[in-house]
Coordinates of C-alpha atoms in Angstrom, one line a residue:
Chain A
M1 CA 132.3 88.9 113.1
E2 CA 130.6 87.2 110.2
H3 CA 130.8 88.9 106.8
I4 CA 127.2 89.5 105.5
I5 CA 126.7 90.3 101.8
I6 CA 123.6 92.3 101.0
I7 CA 122.3 92.4 97.4
G8 CA 120.2 95.4 96.6
G9 CA 120.7 99.1 97.4
G10 CA 117.2 100.1 97.9
G11 CA 115.4 101.1 101.2
T12 CA 115.5 97.5 102.5
G13 CA 119.2 97.1 101.8
A14 CA 119.9 100.5 103.4
A15 CA 118.0 99.7 106.6
L16 CA 119.6 96.2 106.8
A17 CA 123.1 97.5 106.2
H18 CA 122.5 100.0 109.1
D19 CA 121.0 97.4 111.4
L20 CA 123.7 94.8 110.8
A21 CA 126.5 97.4 111.1
L22 CA 125.0 98.5 114.4
R23 CA 125.0 94.9 115.7
G24 CA 128.7 94.7 114.7
F25 CA 128.6 92.5 111.6
K26 CA 131.0 93.1 108.7
V27 CA 128.7 94.3 105.9
S28 CA 129.2 94.6 102.2
L29 CA 126.3 95.8 100.0
F30 CA 126.1 95.6 96.2
E31 CA 123.7 97.5 94.0
K32 CA 123.7 97.2 90.2
G33 CA 122.9 100.8 89.6
E34 CA 123.0 104.0 91.6
L35 CA 121.8 103.5 95.2
L36 CA 118.0 103.9 95.6
S37 CA 117.4 103.9 91.8
G38 CA 115.0 101.0 91.7
T39 CA 111.6 101.0 93.4
T40 CA 112.6 102.9 96.6
G41 CA 113.1 106.5 95.4
R42 CA 110.3 106.3 93.0
H43 CA 107.2 106.0 95.3
H44 CA 104.9 108.9 95.9
G45 CA 106.5 109.7 99.3
L46 CA 103.7 108.6 101.7
L47 CA 104.7 107.7 105.2
H48 CA 101.8 105.4 105.9
S49 CA 99.7 105.7 109.0
G50 CA 98.5 102.2 108.1
A51 CA 94.9 103.4 107.7
R52 CA 94.9 102.4 104.0
Y53 CA 95.3 98.8 105.0
A54 CA 93.4 98.7 108.3
V55 CA 90.3 97.1 107.0
H56 CA 91.6 94.4 104.7
D57 CA 95.3 94.0 105.8
P58 CA 95.6 94.7 109.5
T59 CA 99.0 93.1 109.8
A60 CA 100.5 95.6 107.3
A61 CA 98.5 98.4 109.0
Q62 CA 100.0 97.6 112.4
E63 CA 103.5 97.4 110.9
C64 CA 103.0 100.8 109.3
I65 CA 101.8 102.7 112.4
A66 CA 104.6 101.3 114.5
E67 CA 107.2 102.3 112.0
N68 CA 105.5 105.6 111.4
S69 CA 106.1 106.7 114.9
I70 CA 109.7 105.4 114.9
L71 CA 110.7 107.1 111.7
R72 CA 109.3 110.4 113.0
R73 CA 111.8 110.1 115.8
I74 CA 114.9 108.9 114.0
A75 CA 114.6 110.8 110.7
P76 CA 112.6 114.0 111.2
Q77 CA 114.5 116.0 108.6
A78 CA 113.2 113.7 105.8
L79 CA 109.5 114.1 106.7
E80 CA 106.8 116.7 106.2
Q81 CA 104.7 115.8 109.3
N82 CA 101.4 117.4 108.5
D83 CA 99.0 114.4 109.0
G84 CA 96.5 113.1 106.4
L85 CA 92.8 113.3 105.7
F86 CA 90.6 110.6 104.4
V87 CA 87.7 112.4 102.7
A88 CA 84.2 111.1 102.2
L89 CA 82.5 112.4 99.0
E90 CA 79.6 110.0 98.5
E91 CA 77.2 107.9 100.5
T92 CA 79.2 104.8 99.7
D93 CA 82.2 106.5 101.3
M94 CA 80.1 107.3 104.4
A95 CA 78.9 103.7 104.5
Y96 CA 82.6 102.6 104.6
R97 CA 83.4 105.0 107.4
R98 CA 82.3 102.8 110.3
V99 CA 84.3 99.7 109.5
F100 CA 87.2 102.0 108.6
V101 CA 87.3 103.8 111.9
E102 CA 86.8 100.6 113.9
S103 CA 89.6 98.9 112.0
C104 CA 92.0 101.9 112.4
R105 CA 91.3 102.0 116.2
A106 CA 91.8 98.2 116.4
C107 CA 95.2 98.6 114.8
G108 CA 96.2 101.5 117.1
I109 CA 95.8 104.2 114.5
S110 CA 94.3 107.4 116.0
V111 CA 91.4 108.9 114.0
R112 CA 89.8 112.3 114.5
Q113 CA 86.6 113.1 112.7
L114 CA 86.3 116.6 111.1
S115 CA 83.1 118.2 109.7
A116 CA 83.2 119.4 106.1
A117 CA 83.7 122.9 107.3
E118 CA 86.6 122.0 109.6
A119 CA 88.3 120.0 106.8
L120 CA 87.9 122.9 104.3
G121 CA 89.3 125.2 107.0
L122 CA 92.5 123.1 107.1
E123 CA 92.6 122.3 103.4
P124 CA 90.7 124.9 101.3
A125 CA 91.4 123.1 98.0
L126 CA 89.3 120.1 99.0
N127 CA 86.1 119.3 97.0
P128 CA 83.6 121.7 98.7
N129 CA 80.9 119.0 98.5
L130 CA 82.8 116.6 100.8
K131 CA 80.7 115.1 103.5
L132 CA 83.3 114.8 106.2
A133 CA 87.0 114.0 106.7
L134 CA 89.0 111.8 109.0
Q135 CA 92.4 113.0 110.2
L136 CA 95.1 110.4 110.6
P137 CA 98.9 110.4 111.3
D138 CA 100.0 110.1 107.6
A139 CA 103.0 112.2 106.5
T140 CA 105.1 112.9 103.5
M141 CA 108.6 111.4 103.3
D142 CA 111.4 112.4 100.9
A143 CA 111.7 109.0 99.2
W144 CA 115.4 109.4 98.5
R145 CA 116.6 111.3 101.5
L146 CA 115.0 109.1 104.2
P147 CA 116.7 105.9 103.0
L148 CA 119.9 107.8 102.3
Q149 CA 120.0 108.6 106.0
F150 CA 120.1 104.8 106.7
F151 CA 123.0 104.5 104.2
A152 CA 124.8 107.5 105.8
T153 CA 124.6 105.9 109.2
A154 CA 125.5 102.4 107.9
K155 CA 128.6 103.8 106.2
A156 CA 129.7 105.8 109.3
N157 CA 129.5 102.5 111.2
G158 CA 131.7 100.7 108.7
A159 CA 129.4 99.1 106.1
E160 CA 130.9 99.0 102.7
L161 CA 128.5 100.2 100.1
H162 CA 129.1 99.5 96.4
S163 CA 127.0 101.1 93.7
F164 CA 127.1 100.2 90.0
A165 CA 128.2 96.7 91.1
E166 CA 126.0 94.0 89.9
V167 CA 125.8 90.5 91.2
R168 CA 126.2 88.3 88.2
G169 CA 126.6 84.9 89.9
I170 CA 126.1 83.2 93.2
H171 CA 128.8 80.7 94.2
V172 CA 127.6 77.5 95.8
R173 CA 129.7 74.7 97.2
S174 CA 128.3 71.5 98.8
G175 CA 124.8 73.1 99.2
R176 CA 126.2 76.2 100.8
V177 CA 126.5 79.8 99.4
T178 CA 130.1 80.9 99.7
G179 CA 130.1 84.2 97.8
V180 CA 129.1 86.2 94.8
R181 CA 130.5 87.2 91.4
I182 CA 130.4 91.0 90.9
F183 CA 130.5 93.0 87.7
D184 CA 131.8 96.5 88.5
Y185 CA 130.4 99.0 86.0
K186 CA 132.8 101.8 87.1
K187 CA 135.9 99.7 86.4
H188 CA 134.4 97.4 83.8
R189 CA 135.7 94.2 85.5
E190 CA 134.5 91.2 87.3
Y191 CA 135.6 89.9 90.7
D192 CA 134.6 87.5 93.5
V193 CA 133.6 88.3 97.0
R194 CA 133.4 85.7 99.8
G195 CA 130.9 86.0 102.5
D196 CA 129.4 84.0 105.4
L197 CA 125.8 84.8 104.6
L198 CA 124.1 86.3 101.5
V199 CA 120.9 88.4 101.8
N200 CA 118.7 89.0 98.8
A201 CA 117.2 92.4 99.5
T202 CA 116.3 93.2 95.9
G203 CA 112.6 93.7 96.2
A204 CA 110.8 93.3 92.8
W205 CA 114.1 91.8 91.5
A206 CA 114.2 89.0 94.1
G207 CA 113.2 86.4 91.6
K208 CA 116.0 87.3 89.3
I209 CA 118.6 87.0 92.0
C210 CA 117.3 83.7 93.3
A211 CA 117.3 82.3 89.8
L212 CA 121.1 82.7 89.9
A213 CA 121.1 80.1 92.7
G214 CA 118.6 78.0 90.9
I215 CA 115.7 78.6 93.3
Q216 CA 112.4 80.5 93.2
V217 CA 110.8 83.0 95.5
P218 CA 107.1 84.0 95.8
V219 CA 107.5 87.6 94.8
Q220 CA 105.9 89.4 91.9
P221 CA 106.5 92.8 90.5
G222 CA 103.4 95.0 90.9
P223 CA 104.0 98.2 89.0
G224 CA 102.0 101.4 89.4
V225 CA 101.9 104.8 87.8
M226 CA 102.5 108.0 89.7
V227 CA 102.0 111.5 88.6
T228 CA 103.0 114.9 89.9
V229 CA 101.3 118.1 89.1
N230 CA 103.2 121.4 89.4
A231 CA 101.7 123.0 92.5
R232 CA 101.3 122.2 96.1
L233 CA 97.6 122.0 96.4
T234 CA 97.3 120.8 100.0
N235 CA 99.6 120.5 103.0
M236 CA 98.1 117.2 104.3
V237 CA 98.1 113.9 102.5
I238 CA 94.6 113.5 101.0
N239 CA 93.1 110.0 100.7
R240 CA 89.7 108.9 99.4
L241 CA 87.7 107.2 102.2
H242 CA 87.0 104.0 100.4
P243 CA 88.5 100.5 100.0
A244 CA 92.0 100.6 98.5
G245 CA 91.8 101.3 94.8
E246 CA 93.3 103.4 92.1
G247 CA 93.8 107.2 92.0
D248 CA 92.8 107.7 95.6
I249 CA 95.8 109.6 97.1
I250 CA 97.4 113.0 96.8
V251 CA 100.7 113.4 98.6
P252 CA 102.0 117.0 98.8
Q253 CA 105.7 117.4 98.7
R254 CA 107.7 120.7 98.4
K255 CA 106.0 122.7 95.7
L256 CA 104.4 119.6 94.0
S257 CA 101.5 117.3 94.5
A258 CA 102.1 113.6 93.8
L259 CA 99.0 111.6 92.7
G260 CA 98.8 107.9 93.0
T261 CA 98.4 105.3 91.8
S262 CA 97.5 102.3 89.6
L263 CA 98.5 98.7 90.1
W264 CA 98.9 95.7 87.8
L265 CA 101.1 92.6 87.8
A266 CA 104.2 92.2 85.7
N267 CA 106.6 89.3 85.2
D268 CA 109.7 91.4 84.7
P269 CA 110.6 94.5 86.9
D270 CA 112.9 95.8 84.1
G271 CA 111.8 97.7 81.1
I272 CA 108.2 98.4 82.2
A273 CA 106.8 101.0 79.8
L274 CA 104.7 103.8 81.2
P275 CA 101.1 103.2 80.2
R276 CA 100.2 106.8 79.4
D277 CA 96.4 106.2 79.6
H278 CA 96.8 105.8 83.4
I279 CA 97.9 109.4 83.8
R280 CA 94.5 110.8 82.7
R281 CA 92.7 108.2 84.8
I282 CA 94.6 109.0 88.0
I283 CA 94.2 112.8 87.4
G284 CA 90.5 112.4 86.9
L285 CA 90.0 110.3 90.1
C286 CA 92.2 112.5 92.3
A287 CA 90.3 115.6 91.0
Q288 CA 87.2 114.3 92.6
M289 CA 89.0 114.9 96.0
V290 CA 90.8 118.1 95.0
P291 CA 89.3 119.7 91.9
A292 CA 92.3 121.9 91.2
V293 CA 94.3 118.8 90.3
K294 CA 92.8 118.8 86.8
D295 CA 93.7 122.5 86.1
T296 CA 97.3 122.2 87.4
P297 CA 100.0 121.6 84.8
L298 CA 101.4 118.0 84.6
H299 CA 104.9 118.0 86.0
S300 CA 106.0 114.4 85.5
A301 CA 104.7 110.8 85.4
W302 CA 106.6 107.6 86.0
C303 CA 106.1 104.0 87.2
A304 CA 107.8 101.7 89.7
A305 CA 107.5 98.0 90.4
R306 CA 106.3 97.1 93.9
P307 CA 107.6 93.8 95.3
L308 CA 104.3 92.0 96.0
L309 CA 104.5 89.0 98.2
G310 CA 103.0 85.7 97.0
G311 CA 101.3 87.5 94.1
R312 CA 99.7 85.4 91.3
K313 CA 98.3 86.6 88.1
A314 CA 94.8 85.5 89.1
D315 CA 94.7 87.5 92.3
D316 CA 93.1 90.9 92.7
P317 CA 96.4 92.7 93.2
Q318 CA 94.8 95.3 95.6
K319 CA 94.1 92.4 97.9
I320 CA 97.6 91.0 98.1
S321 CA 98.9 91.7 101.6
R322 CA 101.5 94.5 101.9
T323 CA 103.2 92.8 104.8
F324 CA 106.8 91.5 104.5
D325 CA 108.7 88.3 105.3
C326 CA 112.1 86.9 105.3
Y327 CA 113.1 83.4 104.3
D328 CA 115.9 81.1 105.2
H329 CA 116.5 79.2 102.0
K330 CA 118.1 76.4 104.1
E331 CA 114.5 75.6 105.3
R332 CA 112.7 76.3 102.0
D333 CA 115.2 75.0 99.4
N334 CA 117.9 73.2 101.4
L335 CA 120.4 75.9 100.3
E336 CA 122.5 77.1 103.3
G337 CA 123.8 80.7 103.5
L338 CA 121.1 82.5 101.6
V339 CA 118.3 84.7 103.1
S340 CA 115.6 86.6 101.1
V341 CA 113.6 89.5 102.5
M342 CA 110.7 90.7 100.4
G343 CA 107.3 92.4 100.3
G344 CA 106.8 95.4 102.6
K345 CA 106.7 99.1 102.0
A346 CA 109.0 102.1 102.2
T347 CA 107.3 102.9 105.5
T348 CA 108.3 99.5 107.0
L349 CA 111.9 99.4 105.8
R350 CA 113.4 99.5 109.3
A351 CA 111.1 96.7 110.6
M352 CA 112.0 94.5 107.5
A353 CA 115.7 95.0 108.3
A354 CA 115.1 94.2 112.0
K355 CA 113.4 90.9 111.3
T356 CA 116.0 89.9 108.8
A357 CA 118.9 90.8 111.1
D358 CA 117.2 88.8 113.9
L359 CA 117.1 85.8 111.5
I360 CA 120.8 86.4 110.7
C361 CA 121.6 86.5 114.4
R362 CA 119.8 83.1 114.9
K363 CA 121.7 81.6 112.0
T364 CA 125.1 82.8 113.2
G365 CA 124.3 82.0 116.9
R366 CA 124.7 85.6 118.0
D367 CA 122.5 87.1 120.7
L368 CA 122.6 90.7 119.6
P369 CA 119.5 92.9 120.1
C370 CA 118.2 95.3 117.4
R371 CA 119.0 98.9 118.3
T372 CA 117.7 100.8 115.3
A373 CA 114.4 101.9 116.8
A374 CA 116.1 104.2 119.2
Q375 CA 119.1 105.4 117.2
K376 CA 118.6 108.7 115.5
L377 CA 119.9 108.5 111.9
L378 CA 122.7 110.7 110.5
H379 CA 121.7 113.4 108.1
W380 CA 121.8 112.3 104.4
R381 CA 124.3 115.1 103.7
L382 CA 126.8 113.2 105.8
F383 CA 126.7 110.3 103.3
Y384 CA 128.8 112.5 101.0
Q385 CA 131.0 114.1 103.6
Chain B
M1 CA 107.1 107.4 67.6
Q2 CA 110.2 109.2 66.2
T3 CA 113.8 108.3 66.1
V4 CA 116.3 110.5 67.9
T5 CA 120.0 110.3 68.5
F6 CA 121.5 110.6 72.0
R7 CA 125.1 111.6 71.9
I8 CA 126.5 110.6 75.3
W9 CA 129.8 111.4 76.9
R10 CA 131.4 108.1 77.9
F11 CA 134.1 107.6 80.4
K12 CA 135.4 104.6 82.4
A13 CA 138.7 104.9 84.2
A14 CA 141.3 102.9 82.3
Q15 CA 138.7 101.6 79.9
I16 CA 137.2 104.6 78.0
D17 CA 139.9 107.0 78.9
P18 CA 140.2 109.6 77.5
P19 CA 136.5 110.2 77.4
Q20 CA 134.7 110.0 74.1
F21 CA 131.2 110.6 72.7
Q22 CA 129.0 107.6 71.7
D23 CA 125.8 107.9 69.6
F24 CA 122.7 105.9 70.4
K25 CA 119.7 105.9 68.1
L26 CA 116.4 105.1 69.7
S27 CA 112.7 105.4 68.9
V28 CA 110.8 107.6 71.4
E29 CA 107.2 108.3 72.1
A30 CA 105.8 111.8 72.4
N31 CA 106.2 113.1 76.0
M32 CA 109.1 110.8 76.9
S33 CA 111.7 112.4 79.1
V34 CA 115.4 112.3 78.6
L35 CA 115.7 110.0 81.6
E36 CA 113.2 107.6 80.1
G37 CA 115.4 107.7 77.0
L38 CA 118.5 106.8 79.1
E39 CA 116.6 103.9 80.7
K40 CA 115.6 102.6 77.3
I41 CA 119.2 102.7 76.1
R42 CA 120.4 100.9 79.1
Q43 CA 117.7 98.3 78.8
E44 CA 117.9 97.7 75.1
Q45 CA 121.3 98.7 73.9
D46 CA 124.1 99.1 76.5
Q47 CA 123.7 98.0 80.1
T48 CA 127.1 99.5 81.0
L49 CA 125.8 103.0 80.5
M50 CA 126.1 104.9 83.9
Y51 CA 123.8 107.7 85.1
R52 CA 122.2 108.6 88.4
H53 CA 118.5 108.6 88.9
S54 CA 116.0 107.8 91.7
C55 CA 112.7 109.7 92.0
H56 CA 111.8 110.6 88.4
H57 CA 110.0 113.7 89.5
A58 CA 112.6 116.4 90.4
S59 CA 112.6 115.6 94.1
C60 CA 115.9 113.8 94.7
G61 CA 118.1 115.8 92.3
T62 CA 120.3 112.9 91.3
C63 CA 119.7 113.0 87.5
A64 CA 121.2 116.5 86.9
C65 CA 123.5 116.6 83.9
K66 CA 124.2 118.9 80.9
I67 CA 121.6 118.4 78.1
N68 CA 122.6 120.2 74.9
G69 CA 125.0 122.2 77.0
R70 CA 122.7 123.3 79.7
E71 CA 122.3 121.9 83.2
R72 CA 118.9 120.2 83.6
L73 CA 117.2 117.4 85.4
A74 CA 116.8 114.5 82.9
C75 CA 113.6 113.4 84.5
I76 CA 111.6 116.5 83.8
T77 CA 113.1 117.4 80.4
P78 CA 110.8 116.2 77.7
I79 CA 112.7 115.1 74.6
K80 CA 110.2 117.0 72.4
D81 CA 111.1 120.3 74.0
L82 CA 114.8 120.1 73.0
P83 CA 115.2 121.8 69.6
A84 CA 118.8 120.7 68.9
R85 CA 119.6 117.2 67.5
P86 CA 121.4 115.1 68.3
I87 CA 120.6 115.3 72.1
T88 CA 124.0 115.7 73.7
L89 CA 124.5 114.6 77.2
T90 CA 127.5 115.4 79.3
P91 CA 128.2 115.3 83.1
L92 CA 128.0 118.3 85.3
D93 CA 131.0 120.6 85.2
G94 CA 133.3 121.0 88.1
F95 CA 132.7 117.5 89.5
A96 CA 134.8 114.3 88.9
S97 CA 133.1 111.6 86.8
L98 CA 132.9 108.2 88.4
G99 CA 131.8 106.8 85.1
D100 CA 129.9 108.3 82.1
L101 CA 127.3 110.8 83.5
V102 CA 127.8 109.9 87.1
V103 CA 129.5 112.6 89.1
D104 CA 131.0 112.4 92.6
M105 CA 128.8 114.7 94.8
H106 CA 131.2 114.9 97.8
R107 CA 132.4 118.3 96.7
F108 CA 128.8 119.6 96.6
Y109 CA 127.8 118.2 100.0
K110 CA 131.0 119.3 101.7
N111 CA 129.6 122.8 101.8
L112 CA 126.1 122.0 103.0
S113 CA 125.9 121.7 106.7
A114 CA 123.9 118.9 108.2
D115 CA 122.9 121.3 110.9
W116 CA 120.9 123.5 108.5
S117 CA 117.2 122.5 108.6
Y118 CA 115.7 121.1 105.4
L119 CA 112.2 122.1 106.6
R120 CA 110.4 125.4 106.3
E121 CA 106.9 126.6 107.2
S122 CA 104.6 125.8 104.3
D123 CA 103.5 128.8 102.2
H124 CA 101.1 126.8 100.1
P125 CA 98.2 127.0 99.5
G126 CA 98.3 130.2 101.6
P127 CA 97.3 130.8 105.1
S128 CA 94.7 128.4 106.4
R129 CA 91.4 129.5 107.8
A130 CA 91.7 127.0 110.5
P131 CA 92.3 128.0 114.1
R132 CA 96.1 127.8 114.6
E133 CA 96.1 125.9 117.8
V134 CA 97.9 123.2 115.8
K135 CA 101.6 123.6 114.9
P136 CA 102.2 125.1 111.5
F137 CA 102.3 123.0 108.3
M138 CA 105.9 122.3 107.2
R139 CA 107.5 121.4 103.9
F140 CA 110.9 120.6 102.5
E141 CA 113.1 123.4 101.1
N142 CA 113.0 124.1 97.4
C143 CA 116.6 123.0 96.8
V144 CA 116.9 119.4 95.7
E145 CA 120.7 119.5 96.0
C146 CA 121.2 118.5 92.4
G147 CA 124.4 120.4 91.7
A148 CA 123.2 122.2 88.6
C149 CA 124.0 125.7 90.0
V150 CA 127.5 124.6 91.0
S151 CA 128.1 123.3 87.5
A152 CA 126.8 126.4 85.8
C153 CA 128.6 128.9 88.1
P154 CA 131.7 130.4 86.3
V155 CA 133.6 130.5 89.6
T156 CA 133.1 127.0 91.1
P157 CA 134.8 124.9 88.4
E158 CA 137.9 127.2 88.8
S159 CA 138.1 127.4 92.5
E160 CA 137.3 124.8 95.2
K161 CA 137.6 127.6 97.7
F162 CA 134.1 129.0 96.8
M163 CA 131.3 127.4 98.8
G164 CA 129.1 127.8 95.7
P165 CA 125.6 129.0 95.1
A166 CA 123.6 126.1 96.6
A167 CA 125.4 126.2 99.9
L168 CA 125.0 130.0 100.1
A169 CA 121.3 129.8 99.3
A170 CA 120.9 127.1 102.0
L171 CA 122.9 129.2 104.4
H172 CA 120.6 132.2 103.8
D173 CA 117.5 130.0 104.3
E174 CA 118.9 128.9 107.6
L175 CA 119.6 132.5 108.6
E176 CA 116.0 133.4 107.9
K177 CA 114.8 130.5 110.0
S178 CA 117.3 130.7 112.9
P179 CA 118.1 134.4 113.6
A180 CA 119.9 133.3 116.7
K181 CA 122.6 131.8 114.5
A182 CA 123.1 135.0 112.6
A183 CA 126.5 135.9 113.8
D184 CA 128.0 132.5 112.8
L185 CA 126.2 132.3 109.5
L186 CA 127.1 135.8 108.4
S187 CA 130.6 135.2 109.3
L188 CA 130.7 132.1 107.2
A189 CA 129.0 133.9 104.3
G190 CA 131.4 136.9 104.5
G191 CA 134.4 134.7 105.1
S192 CA 137.2 133.4 102.8
R193 CA 134.9 130.9 101.0
G194 CA 131.8 133.0 100.9
V195 CA 130.1 135.6 98.8
R196 CA 133.3 137.4 97.8
W197 CA 133.8 134.9 95.1
C198 CA 130.5 135.5 93.3
K199 CA 130.8 137.4 90.0
S200 CA 127.0 137.9 89.8
A201 CA 126.8 136.0 86.5
L202 CA 123.3 134.7 87.6
R203 CA 123.9 131.4 85.8
C204 CA 122.9 129.6 89.0
S205 CA 119.5 131.2 89.0
Q206 CA 119.0 130.5 85.3
V207 CA 119.6 126.8 85.5
C208 CA 118.1 125.9 88.9
P209 CA 115.3 123.4 88.1
T210 CA 113.4 124.1 91.3
A211 CA 113.4 127.9 91.3
V212 CA 115.7 128.4 94.3
Y213 CA 117.3 131.5 92.6
P214 CA 120.6 131.2 94.5
A215 CA 121.8 134.6 93.1
R216 CA 119.0 136.4 95.1
H217 CA 120.1 134.7 98.3
I218 CA 123.7 135.7 97.6
A219 CA 122.7 139.3 96.9
E220 CA 120.7 139.3 100.2
L221 CA 123.6 137.9 102.1
R222 CA 125.8 140.6 100.7
R223 CA 123.3 143.3 101.9
R224 CA 123.1 141.7 105.3
G225 CA 126.9 141.5 105.5
E226 CA 127.3 145.2 104.6
R227 CA 124.7 146.2 107.1
S228 CA 126.4 144.2 109.9
T229 CA 129.8 145.7 109.2
K230 CA 128.6 149.3 109.2

């Protein structure tokens, strides 16, 4: 079978290594740092129902709800499956309700309306002045353990996973990618790896990798700040019932509550300093939904760069679609042997991998179906056993 | 902004071998964590510096190391809270280093069964007033599997035979959740790799960053073991 080289050990690379190994390909994955140390592990841990995108980005919403139900089946140990509430606090939220509910239903996302009293019965910490809440199939994921389950399964099926191994160069001969130059941080040496196809699964770093091959890709880093406070204030994920914006989500996890998030556009995914003023802003906005947020000690704050597809500085970044795509650089740039997958969300990692592996099958002339939707993943603990 | 020195234990097989300390001076803002400091060093001074990290909020457990001699998570350790200068970083004890602060976690996970559930019924924010026709709210266990307790334990670095505090705490959690497995679990806890090795030093509970208090679980397993043999 063909040897497929994956660059990037985040959620996308993990799911792709699993998918390709299951289809029988020889797989080698290279990650410049620890596995899952880029954007993947650093999100707030929401398993999207898709509701957040239903009104303005139905493609992403439909991808999310489909993957939401699949991940519940194949990785239940990495999920707190407690649903989510979208809470209406003001008349403008109430006015948004109708288009929100219709859009969710059109995307196949189930919605159940709760009175304020019913919502407070489920979640006593909610703002007592809420007008109503909508219950949706959101959930909390462990942002590290869920993708590590994909790695554990990929490894058991023969994928070779190399952490602290950075791609420093892409070898091209006669318009065709033939392999990569690796720097191994563990052994402090460089070496070459030959492959039949190279997949760029580096998310917000995709532009940097493609630059090694002298080509460009339409991906832009879109960092955001996330905050945790040191108490679990709710059991369900709490969202503000309004168009996607900043500071409108609280994701409970273990004994913490993660608050999200802000969004801006950056040119470089590395070295993004945490804008400390965002922390207060996010806490203030989230406290409108759950007032105890502002009286709970700050636990930590950090930022991560989303891989936004087709983003341009002039765009309103909230309006950039959160769908994903994969590109055959033979068609885009007349460079054979290189595929890039980008965009998407942690929730849709499996679907991103499936679409990319389908493309790889077409390119290699193999008729091998995707089997990852039905295959329960190995426990993350088995990655180390 | 203030300038601090990070004194970091460096090791690369056949390159920096034997290990040696290296000092890095960096300017830091108030509230910056030790992990942010490491990121800044890697970005600005030495990209060959190796450490583990992922979630940056004490959920994944990967960034555990010894900071000024004590096991901590670098992500939730503010630099300003550390009285001693320089800030000395060394890898966890009892694990092999794969490079600098990165340790091989196989030894840790070998003792944690994949059959033990990572989910428990949520105890926060207290019992709901809602009718309980729905299934109970669930949440992840407290333990983030960081290895701090195994490093701090006076027994585990000496003997690989001991399962260690994290595994025994997880075993006890599983016992509480699955009484039907009691015979097997108590036999494992009371067996040749179990609670008999514990010297009740309590270091595990002192360093645990997520308040698992493994020593309490071990004490409870001992009580259960004694009861079942009477």
